[in-house]
Structure formats: structure tokens, C-alpha cells
Tab-separated table of C-alpha atoms and ligand atoms in Angstrom:
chain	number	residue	atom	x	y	z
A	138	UNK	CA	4.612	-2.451	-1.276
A	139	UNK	CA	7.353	-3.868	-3.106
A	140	UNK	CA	8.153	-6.112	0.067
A	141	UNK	CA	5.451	-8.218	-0.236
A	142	UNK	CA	4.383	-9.205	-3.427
A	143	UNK	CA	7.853	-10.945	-4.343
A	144	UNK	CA	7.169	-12.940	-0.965
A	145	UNK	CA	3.956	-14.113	-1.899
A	146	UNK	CA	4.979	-15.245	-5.527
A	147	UNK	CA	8.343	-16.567	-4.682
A	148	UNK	CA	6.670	-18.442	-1.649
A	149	UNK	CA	7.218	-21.876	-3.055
A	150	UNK	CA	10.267	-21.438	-4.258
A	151	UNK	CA	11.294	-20.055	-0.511
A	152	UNK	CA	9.716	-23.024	1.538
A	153	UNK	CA	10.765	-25.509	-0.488
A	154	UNK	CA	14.308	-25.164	0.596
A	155	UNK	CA	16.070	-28.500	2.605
A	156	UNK	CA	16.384	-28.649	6.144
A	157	UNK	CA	19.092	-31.327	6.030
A	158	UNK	CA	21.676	-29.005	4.152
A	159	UNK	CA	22.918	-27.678	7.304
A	160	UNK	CA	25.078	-29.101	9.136
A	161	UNK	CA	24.927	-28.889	13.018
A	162	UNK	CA	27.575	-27.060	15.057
A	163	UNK	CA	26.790	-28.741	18.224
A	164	UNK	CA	28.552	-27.096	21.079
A	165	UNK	CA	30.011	-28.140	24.323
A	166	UNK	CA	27.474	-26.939	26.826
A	167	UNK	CA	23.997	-27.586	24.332
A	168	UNK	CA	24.954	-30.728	22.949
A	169	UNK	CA	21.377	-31.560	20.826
A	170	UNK	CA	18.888	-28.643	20.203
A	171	UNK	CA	16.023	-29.705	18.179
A	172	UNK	CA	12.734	-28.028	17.980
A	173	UNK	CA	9.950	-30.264	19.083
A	174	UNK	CA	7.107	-29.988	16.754
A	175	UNK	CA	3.753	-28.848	17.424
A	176	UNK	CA	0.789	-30.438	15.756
A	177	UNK	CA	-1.833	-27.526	14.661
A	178	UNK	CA	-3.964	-29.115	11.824
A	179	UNK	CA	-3.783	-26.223	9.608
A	180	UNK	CA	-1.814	-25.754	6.387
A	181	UNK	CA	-1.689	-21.252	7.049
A	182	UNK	CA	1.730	-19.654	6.972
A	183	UNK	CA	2.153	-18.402	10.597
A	184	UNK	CA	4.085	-15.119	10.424
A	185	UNK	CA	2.740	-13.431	13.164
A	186	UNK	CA	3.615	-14.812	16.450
A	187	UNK	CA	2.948	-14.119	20.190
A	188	UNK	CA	3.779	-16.450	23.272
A	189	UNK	CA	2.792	-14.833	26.757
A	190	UNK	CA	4.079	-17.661	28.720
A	191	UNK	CA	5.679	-21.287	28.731
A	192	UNK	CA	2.158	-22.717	27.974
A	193	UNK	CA	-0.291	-19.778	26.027
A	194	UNK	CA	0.666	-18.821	22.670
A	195	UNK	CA	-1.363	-17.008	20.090
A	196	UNK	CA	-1.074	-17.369	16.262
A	197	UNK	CA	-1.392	-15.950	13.165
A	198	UNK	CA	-1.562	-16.506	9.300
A	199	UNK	CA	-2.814	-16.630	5.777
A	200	UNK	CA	-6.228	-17.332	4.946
A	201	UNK	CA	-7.356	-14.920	8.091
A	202	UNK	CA	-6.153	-17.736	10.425
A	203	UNK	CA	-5.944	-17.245	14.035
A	204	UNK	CA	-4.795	-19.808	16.982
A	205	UNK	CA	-4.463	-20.407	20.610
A	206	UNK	CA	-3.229	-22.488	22.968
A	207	UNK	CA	-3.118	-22.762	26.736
A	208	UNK	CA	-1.473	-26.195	27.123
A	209	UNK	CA	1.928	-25.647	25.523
A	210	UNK	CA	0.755	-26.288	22.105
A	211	UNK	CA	-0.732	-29.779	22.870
A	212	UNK	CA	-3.786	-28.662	21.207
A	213	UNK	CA	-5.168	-25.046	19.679
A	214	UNK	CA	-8.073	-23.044	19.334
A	215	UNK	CA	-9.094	-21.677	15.749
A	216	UNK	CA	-10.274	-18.319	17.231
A	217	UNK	CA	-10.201	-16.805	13.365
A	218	UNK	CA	-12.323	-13.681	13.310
A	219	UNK	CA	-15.187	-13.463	11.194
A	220	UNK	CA	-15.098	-11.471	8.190
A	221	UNK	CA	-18.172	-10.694	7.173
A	222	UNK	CA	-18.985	-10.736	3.232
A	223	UNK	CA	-15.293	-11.264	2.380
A	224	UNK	CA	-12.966	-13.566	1.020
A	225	UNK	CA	-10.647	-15.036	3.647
A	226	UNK	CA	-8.082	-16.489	1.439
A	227	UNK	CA	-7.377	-12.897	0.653
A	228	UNK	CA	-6.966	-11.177	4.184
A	229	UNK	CA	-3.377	-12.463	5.443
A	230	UNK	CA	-2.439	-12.063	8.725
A	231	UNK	CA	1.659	-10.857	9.455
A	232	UNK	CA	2.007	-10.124	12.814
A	233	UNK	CA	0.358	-10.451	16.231
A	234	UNK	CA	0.675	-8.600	19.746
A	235	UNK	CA	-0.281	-10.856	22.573
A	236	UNK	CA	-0.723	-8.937	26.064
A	237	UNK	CA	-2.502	-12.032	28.290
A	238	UNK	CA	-4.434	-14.889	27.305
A	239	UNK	CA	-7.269	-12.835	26.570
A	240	UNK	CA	-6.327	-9.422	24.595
A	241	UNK	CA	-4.218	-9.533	21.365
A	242	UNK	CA	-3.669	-7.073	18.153
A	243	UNK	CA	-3.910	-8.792	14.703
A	244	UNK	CA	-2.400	-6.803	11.513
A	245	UNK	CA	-3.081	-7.464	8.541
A	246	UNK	CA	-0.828	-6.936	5.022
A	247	UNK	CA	-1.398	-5.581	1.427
A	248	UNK	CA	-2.407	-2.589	-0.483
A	249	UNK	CA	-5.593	-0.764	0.361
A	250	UNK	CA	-7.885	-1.459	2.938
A	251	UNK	CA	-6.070	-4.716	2.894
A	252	UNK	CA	-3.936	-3.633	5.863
A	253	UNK	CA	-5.540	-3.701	8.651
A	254	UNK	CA	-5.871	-4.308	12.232
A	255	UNK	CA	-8.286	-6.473	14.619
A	256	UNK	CA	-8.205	-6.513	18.523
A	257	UNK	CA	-9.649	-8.766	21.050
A	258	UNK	CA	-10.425	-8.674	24.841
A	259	UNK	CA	-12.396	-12.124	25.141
A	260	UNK	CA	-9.371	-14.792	23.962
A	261	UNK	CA	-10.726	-14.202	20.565
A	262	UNK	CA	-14.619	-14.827	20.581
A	263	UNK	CA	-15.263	-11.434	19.551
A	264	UNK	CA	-12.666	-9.214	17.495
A	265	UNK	CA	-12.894	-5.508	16.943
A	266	UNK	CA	-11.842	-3.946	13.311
A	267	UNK	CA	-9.957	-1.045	15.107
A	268	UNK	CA	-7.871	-0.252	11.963
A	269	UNK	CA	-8.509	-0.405	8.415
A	270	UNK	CA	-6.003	1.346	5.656
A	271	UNK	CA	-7.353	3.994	3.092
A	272	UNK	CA	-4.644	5.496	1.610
A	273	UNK	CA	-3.227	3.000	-1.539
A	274	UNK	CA	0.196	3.938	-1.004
A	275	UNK	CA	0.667	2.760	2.778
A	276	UNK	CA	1.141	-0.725	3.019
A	277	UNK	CA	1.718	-1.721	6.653
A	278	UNK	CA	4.196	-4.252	8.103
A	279	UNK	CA	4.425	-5.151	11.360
A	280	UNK	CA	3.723	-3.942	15.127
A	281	UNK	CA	5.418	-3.456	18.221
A	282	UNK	CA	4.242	-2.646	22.007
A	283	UNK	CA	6.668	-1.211	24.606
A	284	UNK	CA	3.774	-2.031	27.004
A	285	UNK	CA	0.034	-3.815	27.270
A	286	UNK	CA	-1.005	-0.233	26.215
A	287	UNK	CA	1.488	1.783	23.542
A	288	UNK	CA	1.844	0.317	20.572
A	289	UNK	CA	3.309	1.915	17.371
A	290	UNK	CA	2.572	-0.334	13.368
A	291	UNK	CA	4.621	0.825	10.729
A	292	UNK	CA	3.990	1.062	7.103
A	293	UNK	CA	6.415	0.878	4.364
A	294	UNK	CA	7.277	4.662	3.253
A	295	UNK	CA	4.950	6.530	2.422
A	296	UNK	CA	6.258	9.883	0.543
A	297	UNK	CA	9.770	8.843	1.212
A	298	UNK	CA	9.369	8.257	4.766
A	299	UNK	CA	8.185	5.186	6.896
A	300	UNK	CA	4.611	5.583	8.182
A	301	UNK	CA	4.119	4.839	11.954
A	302	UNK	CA	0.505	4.435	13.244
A	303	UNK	CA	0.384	4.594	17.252
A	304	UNK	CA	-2.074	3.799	19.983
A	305	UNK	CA	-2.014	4.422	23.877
A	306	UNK	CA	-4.971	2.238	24.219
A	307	UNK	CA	-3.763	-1.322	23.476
A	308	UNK	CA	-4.834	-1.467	20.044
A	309	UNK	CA	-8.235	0.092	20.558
A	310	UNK	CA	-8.110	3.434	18.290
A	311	UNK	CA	-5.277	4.359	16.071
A	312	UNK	CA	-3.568	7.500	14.872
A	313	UNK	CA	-1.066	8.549	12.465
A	314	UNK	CA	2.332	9.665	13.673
A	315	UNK	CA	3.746	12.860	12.336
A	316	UNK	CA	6.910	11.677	10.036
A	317	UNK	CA	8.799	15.218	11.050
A	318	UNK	CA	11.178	13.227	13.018
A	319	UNK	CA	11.500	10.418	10.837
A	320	UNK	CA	14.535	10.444	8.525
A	321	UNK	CA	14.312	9.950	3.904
A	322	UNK	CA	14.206	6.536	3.191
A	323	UNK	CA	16.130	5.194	0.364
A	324	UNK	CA	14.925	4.525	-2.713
A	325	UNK	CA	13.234	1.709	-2.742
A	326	UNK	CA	13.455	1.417	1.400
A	327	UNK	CA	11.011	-1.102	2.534
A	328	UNK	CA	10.228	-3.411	5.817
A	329	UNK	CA	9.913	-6.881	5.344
A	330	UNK	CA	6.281	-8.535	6.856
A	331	UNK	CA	8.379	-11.854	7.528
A	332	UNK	CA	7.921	-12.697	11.205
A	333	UNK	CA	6.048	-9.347	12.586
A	334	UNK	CA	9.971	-8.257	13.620
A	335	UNK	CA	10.760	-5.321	11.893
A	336	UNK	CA	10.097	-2.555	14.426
A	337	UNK	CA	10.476	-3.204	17.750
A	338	UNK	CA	10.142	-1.755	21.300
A	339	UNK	CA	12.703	-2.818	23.798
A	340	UNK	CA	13.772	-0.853	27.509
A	341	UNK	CA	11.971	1.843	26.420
A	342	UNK	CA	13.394	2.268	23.060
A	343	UNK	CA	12.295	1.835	19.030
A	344	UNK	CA	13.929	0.156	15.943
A	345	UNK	CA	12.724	-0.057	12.483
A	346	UNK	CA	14.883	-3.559	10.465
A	347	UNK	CA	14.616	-2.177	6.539
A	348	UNK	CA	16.079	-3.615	3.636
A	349	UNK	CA	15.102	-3.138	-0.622
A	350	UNK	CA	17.471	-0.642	-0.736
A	351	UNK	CA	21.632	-1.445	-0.197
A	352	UNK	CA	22.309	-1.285	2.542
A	353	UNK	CA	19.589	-2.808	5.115
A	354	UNK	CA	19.282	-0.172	7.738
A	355	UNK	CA	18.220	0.082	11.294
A	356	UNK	CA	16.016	3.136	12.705
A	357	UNK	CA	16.124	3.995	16.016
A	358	UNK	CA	14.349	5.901	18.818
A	359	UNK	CA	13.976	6.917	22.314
A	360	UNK	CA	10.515	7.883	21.907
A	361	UNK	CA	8.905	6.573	18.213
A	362	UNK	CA	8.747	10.101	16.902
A	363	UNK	CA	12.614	11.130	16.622
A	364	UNK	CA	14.683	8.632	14.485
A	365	UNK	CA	18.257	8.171	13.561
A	366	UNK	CA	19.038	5.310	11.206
A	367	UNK	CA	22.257	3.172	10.899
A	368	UNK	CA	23.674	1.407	7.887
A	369	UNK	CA	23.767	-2.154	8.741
A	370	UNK	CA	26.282	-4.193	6.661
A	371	UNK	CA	23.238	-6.730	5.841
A	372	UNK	CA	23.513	-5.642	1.923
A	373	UNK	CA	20.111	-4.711	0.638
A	374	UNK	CA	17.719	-5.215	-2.460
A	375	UNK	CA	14.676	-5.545	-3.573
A	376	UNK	CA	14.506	-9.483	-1.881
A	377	UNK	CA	17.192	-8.425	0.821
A	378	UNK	CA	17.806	-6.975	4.058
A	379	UNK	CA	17.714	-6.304	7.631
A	380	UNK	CA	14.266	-8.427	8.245
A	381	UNK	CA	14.114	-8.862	12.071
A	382	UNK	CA	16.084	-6.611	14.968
A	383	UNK	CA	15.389	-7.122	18.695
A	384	UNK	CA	17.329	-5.562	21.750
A	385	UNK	CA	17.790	-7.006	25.034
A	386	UNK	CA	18.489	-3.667	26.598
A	387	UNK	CA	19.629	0.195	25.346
A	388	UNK	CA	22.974	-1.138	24.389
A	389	UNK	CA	22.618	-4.804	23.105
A	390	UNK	CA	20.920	-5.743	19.894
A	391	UNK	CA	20.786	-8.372	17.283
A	392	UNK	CA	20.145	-7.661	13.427
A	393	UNK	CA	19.306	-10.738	10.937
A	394	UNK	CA	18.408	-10.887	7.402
A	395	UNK	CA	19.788	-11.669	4.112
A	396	UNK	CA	18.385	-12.528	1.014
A	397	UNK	CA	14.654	-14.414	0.751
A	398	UNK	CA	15.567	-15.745	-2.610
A	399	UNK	CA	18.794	-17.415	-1.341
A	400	UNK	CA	17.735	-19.103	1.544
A	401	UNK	CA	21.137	-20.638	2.089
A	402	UNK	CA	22.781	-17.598	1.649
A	403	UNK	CA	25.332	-17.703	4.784
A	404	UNK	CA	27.025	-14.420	4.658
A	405	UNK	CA	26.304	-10.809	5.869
A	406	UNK	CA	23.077	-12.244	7.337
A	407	UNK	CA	23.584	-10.819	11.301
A	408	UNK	CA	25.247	-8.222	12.739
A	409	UNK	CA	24.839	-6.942	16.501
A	410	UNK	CA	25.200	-3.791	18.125
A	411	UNK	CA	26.776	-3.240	22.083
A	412	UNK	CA	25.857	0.819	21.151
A	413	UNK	CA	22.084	1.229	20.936
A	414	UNK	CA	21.839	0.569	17.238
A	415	UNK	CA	24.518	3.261	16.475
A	416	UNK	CA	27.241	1.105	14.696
A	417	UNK	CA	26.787	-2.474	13.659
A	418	UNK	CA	29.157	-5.254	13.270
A	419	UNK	CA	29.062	-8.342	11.424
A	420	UNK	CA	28.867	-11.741	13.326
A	421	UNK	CA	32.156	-13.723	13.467
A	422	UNK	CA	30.438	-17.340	11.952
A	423	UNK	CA	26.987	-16.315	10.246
A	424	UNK	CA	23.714	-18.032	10.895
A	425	UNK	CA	23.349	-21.456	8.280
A	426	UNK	CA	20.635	-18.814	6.151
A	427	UNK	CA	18.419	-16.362	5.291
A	428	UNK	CA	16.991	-15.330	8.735
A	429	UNK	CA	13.444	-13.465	8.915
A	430	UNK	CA	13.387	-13.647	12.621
A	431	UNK	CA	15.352	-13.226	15.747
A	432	UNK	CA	14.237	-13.176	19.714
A	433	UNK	CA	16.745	-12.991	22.792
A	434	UNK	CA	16.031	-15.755	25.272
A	435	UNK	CA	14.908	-13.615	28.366
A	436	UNK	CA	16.949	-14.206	31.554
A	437	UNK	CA	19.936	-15.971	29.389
A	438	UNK	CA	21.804	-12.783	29.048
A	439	UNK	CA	23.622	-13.215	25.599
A	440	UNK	CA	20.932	-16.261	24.407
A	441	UNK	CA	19.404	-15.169	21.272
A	442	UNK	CA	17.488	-17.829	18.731
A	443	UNK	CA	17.005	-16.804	15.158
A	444	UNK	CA	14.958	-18.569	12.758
A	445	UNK	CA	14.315	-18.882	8.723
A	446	UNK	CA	13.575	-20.674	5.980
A	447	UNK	CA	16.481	-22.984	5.327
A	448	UNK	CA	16.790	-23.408	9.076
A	449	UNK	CA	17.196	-21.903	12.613
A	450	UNK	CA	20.525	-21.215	15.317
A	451	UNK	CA	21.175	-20.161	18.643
A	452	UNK	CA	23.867	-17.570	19.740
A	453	UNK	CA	25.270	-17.849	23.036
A	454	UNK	CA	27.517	-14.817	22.690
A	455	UNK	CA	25.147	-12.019	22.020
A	456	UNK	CA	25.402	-12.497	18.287
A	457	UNK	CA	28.988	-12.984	17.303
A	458	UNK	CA	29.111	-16.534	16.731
A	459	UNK	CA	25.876	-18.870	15.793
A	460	UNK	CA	25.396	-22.640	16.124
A	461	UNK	CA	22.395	-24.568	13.687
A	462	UNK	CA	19.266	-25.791	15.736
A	463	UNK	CA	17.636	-29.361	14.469
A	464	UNK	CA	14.486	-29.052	12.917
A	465	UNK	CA	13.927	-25.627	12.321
A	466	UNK	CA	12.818	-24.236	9.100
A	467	UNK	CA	10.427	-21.074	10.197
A	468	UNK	CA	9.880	-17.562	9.271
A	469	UNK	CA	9.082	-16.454	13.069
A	470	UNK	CA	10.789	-17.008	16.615
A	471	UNK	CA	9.161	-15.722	20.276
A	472	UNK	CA	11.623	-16.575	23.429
A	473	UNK	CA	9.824	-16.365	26.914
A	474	UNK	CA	10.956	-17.017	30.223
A	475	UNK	CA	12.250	-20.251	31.420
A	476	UNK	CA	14.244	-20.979	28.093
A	477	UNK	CA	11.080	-21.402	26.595
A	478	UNK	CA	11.067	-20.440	22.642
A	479	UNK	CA	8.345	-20.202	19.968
A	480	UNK	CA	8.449	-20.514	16.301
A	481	UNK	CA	6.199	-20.677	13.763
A	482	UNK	CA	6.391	-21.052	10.332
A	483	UNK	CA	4.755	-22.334	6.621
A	484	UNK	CA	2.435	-25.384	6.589
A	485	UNK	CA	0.959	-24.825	9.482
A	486	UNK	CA	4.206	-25.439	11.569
A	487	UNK	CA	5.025	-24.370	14.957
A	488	UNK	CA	7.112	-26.057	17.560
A	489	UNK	CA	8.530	-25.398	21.122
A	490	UNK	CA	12.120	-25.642	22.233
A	491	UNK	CA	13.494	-25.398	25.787
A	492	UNK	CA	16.805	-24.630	26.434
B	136	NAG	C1	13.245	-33.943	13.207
B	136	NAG	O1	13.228	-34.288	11.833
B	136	NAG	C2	13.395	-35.683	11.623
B	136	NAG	C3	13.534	-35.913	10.149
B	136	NAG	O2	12.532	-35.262	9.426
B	136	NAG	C4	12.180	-36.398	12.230
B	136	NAG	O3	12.313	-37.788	12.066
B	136	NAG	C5	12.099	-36.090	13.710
B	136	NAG	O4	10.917	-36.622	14.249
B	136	NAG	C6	12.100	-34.589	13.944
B	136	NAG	N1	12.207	-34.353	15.367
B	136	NAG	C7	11.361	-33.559	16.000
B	136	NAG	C8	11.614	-33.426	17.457
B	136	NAG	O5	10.455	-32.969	15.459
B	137	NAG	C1	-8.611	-31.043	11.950
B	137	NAG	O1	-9.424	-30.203	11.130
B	137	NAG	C2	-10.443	-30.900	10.472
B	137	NAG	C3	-11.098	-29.931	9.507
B	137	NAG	O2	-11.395	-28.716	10.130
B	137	NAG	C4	-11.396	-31.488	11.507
B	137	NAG	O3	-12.393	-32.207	10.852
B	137	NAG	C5	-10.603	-32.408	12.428
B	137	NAG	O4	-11.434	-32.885	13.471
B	137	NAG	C6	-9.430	-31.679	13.049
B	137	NAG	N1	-8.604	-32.619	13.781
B	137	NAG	C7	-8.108	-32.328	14.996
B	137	NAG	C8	-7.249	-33.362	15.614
B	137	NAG	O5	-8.350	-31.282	15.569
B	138	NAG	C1	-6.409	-21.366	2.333
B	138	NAG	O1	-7.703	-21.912	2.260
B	138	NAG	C2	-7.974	-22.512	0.998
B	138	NAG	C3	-9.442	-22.884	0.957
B	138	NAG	O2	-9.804	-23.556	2.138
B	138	NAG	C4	-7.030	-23.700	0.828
B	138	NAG	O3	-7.235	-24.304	-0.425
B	138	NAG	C5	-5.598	-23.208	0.892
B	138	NAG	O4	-4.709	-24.305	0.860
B	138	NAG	C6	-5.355	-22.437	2.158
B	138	NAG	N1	-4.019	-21.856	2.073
B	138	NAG	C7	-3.198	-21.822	3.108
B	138	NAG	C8	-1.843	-21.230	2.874
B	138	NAG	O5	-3.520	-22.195	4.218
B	139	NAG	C1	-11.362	-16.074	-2.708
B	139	NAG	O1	-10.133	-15.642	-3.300
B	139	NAG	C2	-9.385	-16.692	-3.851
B	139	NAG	C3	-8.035	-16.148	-4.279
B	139	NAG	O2	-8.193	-15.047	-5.132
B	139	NAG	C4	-10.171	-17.309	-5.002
B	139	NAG	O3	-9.441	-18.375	-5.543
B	139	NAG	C5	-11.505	-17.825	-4.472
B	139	NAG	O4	-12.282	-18.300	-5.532
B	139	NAG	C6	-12.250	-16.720	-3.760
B	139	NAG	N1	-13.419	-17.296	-3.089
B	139	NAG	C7	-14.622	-16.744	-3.164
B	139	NAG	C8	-15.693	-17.425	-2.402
B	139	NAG	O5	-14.834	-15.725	-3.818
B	140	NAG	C1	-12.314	-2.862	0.859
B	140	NAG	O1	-12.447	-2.419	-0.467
B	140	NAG	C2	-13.334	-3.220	-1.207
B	140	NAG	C3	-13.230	-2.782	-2.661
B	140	NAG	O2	-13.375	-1.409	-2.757
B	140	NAG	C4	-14.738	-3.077	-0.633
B	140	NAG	O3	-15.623	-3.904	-1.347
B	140	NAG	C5	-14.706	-3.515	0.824
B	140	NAG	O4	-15.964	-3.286	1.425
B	140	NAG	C6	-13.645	-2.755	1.593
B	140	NAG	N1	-13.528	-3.358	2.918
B	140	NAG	C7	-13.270	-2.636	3.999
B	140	NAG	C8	-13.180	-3.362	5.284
B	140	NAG	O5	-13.120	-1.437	3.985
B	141	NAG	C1	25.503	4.319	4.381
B	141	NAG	O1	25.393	3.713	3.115
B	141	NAG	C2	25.174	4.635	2.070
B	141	NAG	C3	24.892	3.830	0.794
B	141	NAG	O2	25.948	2.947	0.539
B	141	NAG	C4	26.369	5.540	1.936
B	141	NAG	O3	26.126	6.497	0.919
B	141	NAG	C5	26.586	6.258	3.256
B	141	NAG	O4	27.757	7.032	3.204
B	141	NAG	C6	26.689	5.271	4.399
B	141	NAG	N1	26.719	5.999	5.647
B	141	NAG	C7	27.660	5.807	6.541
B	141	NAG	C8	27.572	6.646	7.762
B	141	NAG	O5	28.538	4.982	6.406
């Protein structure tokens, strides 16, 4: 719980930080990255992110905004569900699981029945309230699927332990996950709702990115109900952490972070891991930032992008070394195939970059 209110007060504070404070590190094979900016006539905060292709990409954000597109961003859908008798300004939307063009998995964020979770089957004409949070302490996070059908959302902990919600049905019914297998979180443990990142499902394997507590940890799992966790040497507190891990197989991951209220903060913000998650190890030249997102480029072996709000950089080593990306001040970053990556971010910006 304490994850998110600091986020939502410090939010101007956090966006207003200046893109042309870092420098570029061009290198010799990618001479000029620069995002290419997407036009989506909306001022939400898009935290939740979910490309299925080059061309059809599904958003979503404050003020119980939802988007689509199906021509590579030239234009998008509002395909917000309807929420009956309440306030939209109020229902914020973190995180989004996109399985085709036509079925997606919305959460929700904040205390209560606040946290929640919407599914469609028809591209969004029609959503289905499949989840709705009644225990005050839970206060959910983000979601992962290791498949268009299992899908585990996890809650900040709940009696000293992270809560995990799973479903076998693509988002369709819900159930709570025993936490017998899950280890004590820290006082003060949390997950960050930044960019929908902080557990994740990769070759058949589960991570949880935490931070408010020193230092930022990563959970992991073979099967989302027996966990391990990891110190990472992202330092943690209340504003700080590991916000975003993704692996590109069981050996090879990617941990970034830092410190929201220092966006420029340029140390300790990534480390990687050639072990499963077991040991981590600090990149050799740090992102330019704070960094609430991460995504390997599929089919580019080492490629990963990560993105935040003072700015964005690629890695072409797996995570040891990271160059600044033009134009790129986001909270969330999708890679498909083709070199194709997503990112999405305050203000209503998104934008497209192919490498
Ligand atoms: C990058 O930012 C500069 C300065 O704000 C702007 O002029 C340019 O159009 C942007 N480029 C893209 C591709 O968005
Ligand atoms: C942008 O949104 C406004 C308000 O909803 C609408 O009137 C306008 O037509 C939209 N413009 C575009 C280009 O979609
Ligand atoms: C949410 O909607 C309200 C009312 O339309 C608007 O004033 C506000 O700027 C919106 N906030 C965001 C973050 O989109
Ligand atoms: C919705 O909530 C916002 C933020 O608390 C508030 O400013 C606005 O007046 C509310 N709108 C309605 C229709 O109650
Ligand atoms: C959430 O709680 C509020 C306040 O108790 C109540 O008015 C509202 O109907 C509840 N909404 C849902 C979806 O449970
Ligand atoms: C992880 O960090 C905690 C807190 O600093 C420390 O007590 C613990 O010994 C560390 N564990 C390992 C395996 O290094």
C-alpha cells in the first residue's frame, strides 16, 4: 500500500523531470535511436501496456482509460469500460495482459475494492468485472501470463507475505494462492505498480521485482507457488527498488529500478542475472535514470530496452552496459518481434521504435 500513494502525490514532481539532461551514448552499430511518437489524444498516464504484434497494441491508464490500435498506433480506439455509478477519475488502471486483438486482462490499483480486474473477449465492447478486492490490506500490483490461459496478479504483502491471485482461465475467475511457499517479506517489502513489470512469467518460470525495503529483491519460481528470493544490489526504500525484471530464458534476466524521487539517479539502477535470478550483478555503465520498466527485444538475443521517467536506453549486451535512447521519457516498455518496441508513458504518451 505504501507503493502507491507516494507515486500518486509525487507524480508531478516525477514527470516533470528533463529529457534533454541525458546525454546520448550513440554506438557504432545503432547510430540514432529515437522513439517516434504516437499521437493518442488523451492526457491518462499509461502504465499498463500490451503490444501483440508490430501493428495492435492495447493500453491502459488513469481515469479508467483504455486504448487500441490495429494500425501501428496511427490512430486508437477508446475501448474504456463502463463503470456503472462510479467515479472514473478514481479507478486507475496499472497493468494490462493482451492475448490477441480481441481478449485482454485490465487490473486495477488501490486499497479496497479499488483493485480490481476486468476482462474482455470482444476487442473491448463488452468487459467482464472478473475480480474485485475485499480484503483492505491487499493492494494488488501487477499481472503476468506464462500463457493465453495462466495468469498469476500479485498483491503487495499481505501478513508479511506477497499475495498471488491465479487463474487457468485467461482472466475469467480468480483464486487466491496459498502463501506456504512464499518466503517473509521485509519490513516494509512492497511491488511497485510502475509499468505492470513486477512479476513476470518467462520459459516457464516466475519473478516477483520488490523494493521499500533495502535491498530490492527478486522472487523466483518454477511453478508460482514455491519461491526463493535474491537480494538484488538495487538499494531499497520506501520510493526505491527493483521496479521491473524480465527474463529472456531460465538463465538470463534483467533487473531495473532505482529511486522514483531521483529520476536522474544513475547508479545501482540494473543488475542482470546469467543464473535464473540466483545471484545478481550490477551493470558495468548504468542506465541515464530511474527505470520503472524493462522488456528484451525478442529474437535480438542480448537486446533489452528499458524505459523511465528521466529517459529510456538500450542494452546490447544482455544488461552490462546501456546506451540513452532519444525521446524517451516513459514509465512502461513492450518489445515484440521484428525489433518492434512499445512504450507508454504520462500525458497520454506512447511511441514506437524499431530497431
Ligand atoms: C524528439 O524531441 C524533439 C525535441 O522535443 C522534437 O523536436 C522531435 O520531433 C522529437 N522526435 C520524435 C521522433 O518524436
Ligand atoms: C480528440 O478527443 C476529443 C474529445 O474527446 C474529440 O472531440 C476529438 O475529435 C478527438 N480528436 C481526434 C483526432 O481523435
Ligand atoms: C482525468 O479526467 C479529468 C476529467 O475529465 C481530467 O480533468 C483529468 O485531467 C484527467 N486526468 C488524467 C491524468 O488523464
Ligand atoms: C470524481 O473524483 C474526483 C477526484 O476525487 C473528484 O474531483 C470529482 O469531483 C468526482 N466526480 C464526481 C462526478 O463525483
Ligand atoms: C466499493 O466500495 C464502495 C464503498 O463501500 C461501494 O460504494 C461500491 O459499490 C463498491 N464497489 C464495488 C465494485 O464493489
Ligand atoms: C540480503 O540483505 C539482507 C539485508 O541487508 C542481509 O541481512 C542478508 O544477509 C542478505 N542476504 C544475502 C544472502 O546476502
Amino acid at each position: 500500500m505504501t507503493r502507491l500513494s507516494p507515486l500518486l502525490a509525487l507524480s508531478a514532481a516525477l514527470y516533470s523531470a528533463p529529457t534533454a539532461s541525458l546525454p546520448g551514448h550513440p554506438t557504432p552499430n545503432q547510430p540514432s535511436l529515437t522513439w517516434n511518437l504516437l499521437a493518442t489524444n488523451t492526457t491518462a498516464q499509461f502504465r499498463g501496456l500490451a503490444p501483440v504484434s508490430q501493428t495492435t497494441a492495447w493500453l491502459a491508464g488513469t481515469n479508467a482509460t483504455v486504448l487500441r490500435t490495429t494500425n501501428s498506433g496511427a490512430t486508437w480506439s477508446n475501448i474504456s469500460p463502463t463503470l456503472s455509478g462510479e467515479n472514473s477519475t478514481l479507478i486507475q488502471f496499472r497493468d494490462v495482459e493482451a492475448f490477441s486483438a480481441t481478449e485482454a486482462v485490465i487490473l486495477s490499483i488501490g486499497e479496497g475494492n479499488a483493485s480490481r480486474i476486468y476482462r474482455t473477449a470482444d476487442a473491448g465492447l463488452t468487459w467482464a468485472r472478473t475480480f474485485v478486492n475485499n480484503d483492505p490490506s491487499a493492494f494488488y500490483d501487477c499481472m503476468a501470463f506464462e500463457n493465453a490461459k495462466h495468469g498469476l496478479a500479485m498483491s503487495d504483502p499481505v501478513q508479511g507475505k506477497f499475495r498471488l491471485l491465479e487463474t487457468w482461465d485467461a482472466g475469467a475467475t480468480w483464486a487466491l494462492v496459498s502463501d506456504k511457499g512464499m518466503p517473509a517479506a521485509l519490513t516494509g517489502e512492497a511491488g511497485f505498480a510502475a509499468s505492470g513489470t513486477c512479476i513476470e512469467a518467462a520459459a516457464g518460470r516466475w519473478y516477483i521485482a520488490s523494493g521499500g525495503a533495502d535491498p530490492g529483491r527478486v522472487f523466483r519460481s518454477h511453478d508460482g507457488r514455491h519461491w526463493k528470493v535474491a537480494n538484488s544490489s538495487v538499494p531499497g526504500s520506501a520510493a526505491a527498488g527493483v521496479f521491473s525484471v524480465r527474463f529472456r530464458d531460465q538463465k538470463n534476466g534483467i533487473a531495473v529500478g532505482g529511486d522514483y524521487e531521483k529520476p536522474t539517479g544513475n547508479t545501482d539502477n540494473a543488475v542482470w542475472s546469467k543464473d535464473g535470478g540466483k545471484t545478481w550483478l550490477k551493470a558495468k555503465t548504468f542506465p541515464g535514470g530511474y527505470r520503472s520498466g524493462v522488456s528484451w527485444v525478442p529474437g535480438r538475443g542480448q537486446v533489452a530496452v528499458a524505459v523511465g521517467t528521466s529517459g529510456s536506453d538500450i542494452t546490447y549486451d544482455g544488461g552490462r552496459n546501456w546506451h540513452a535512447i532519444g525521446n524517451g521519457t516513459f514509465d512502461a516498455v513492450e518489445c515484440v518481434s521484428k525489433g518492434v518496441c512499445w512504450a507508454s508513458g504520462s500525458g497520454g504518451r506512447v511511441a514506437r521504435l524499431e530497431l
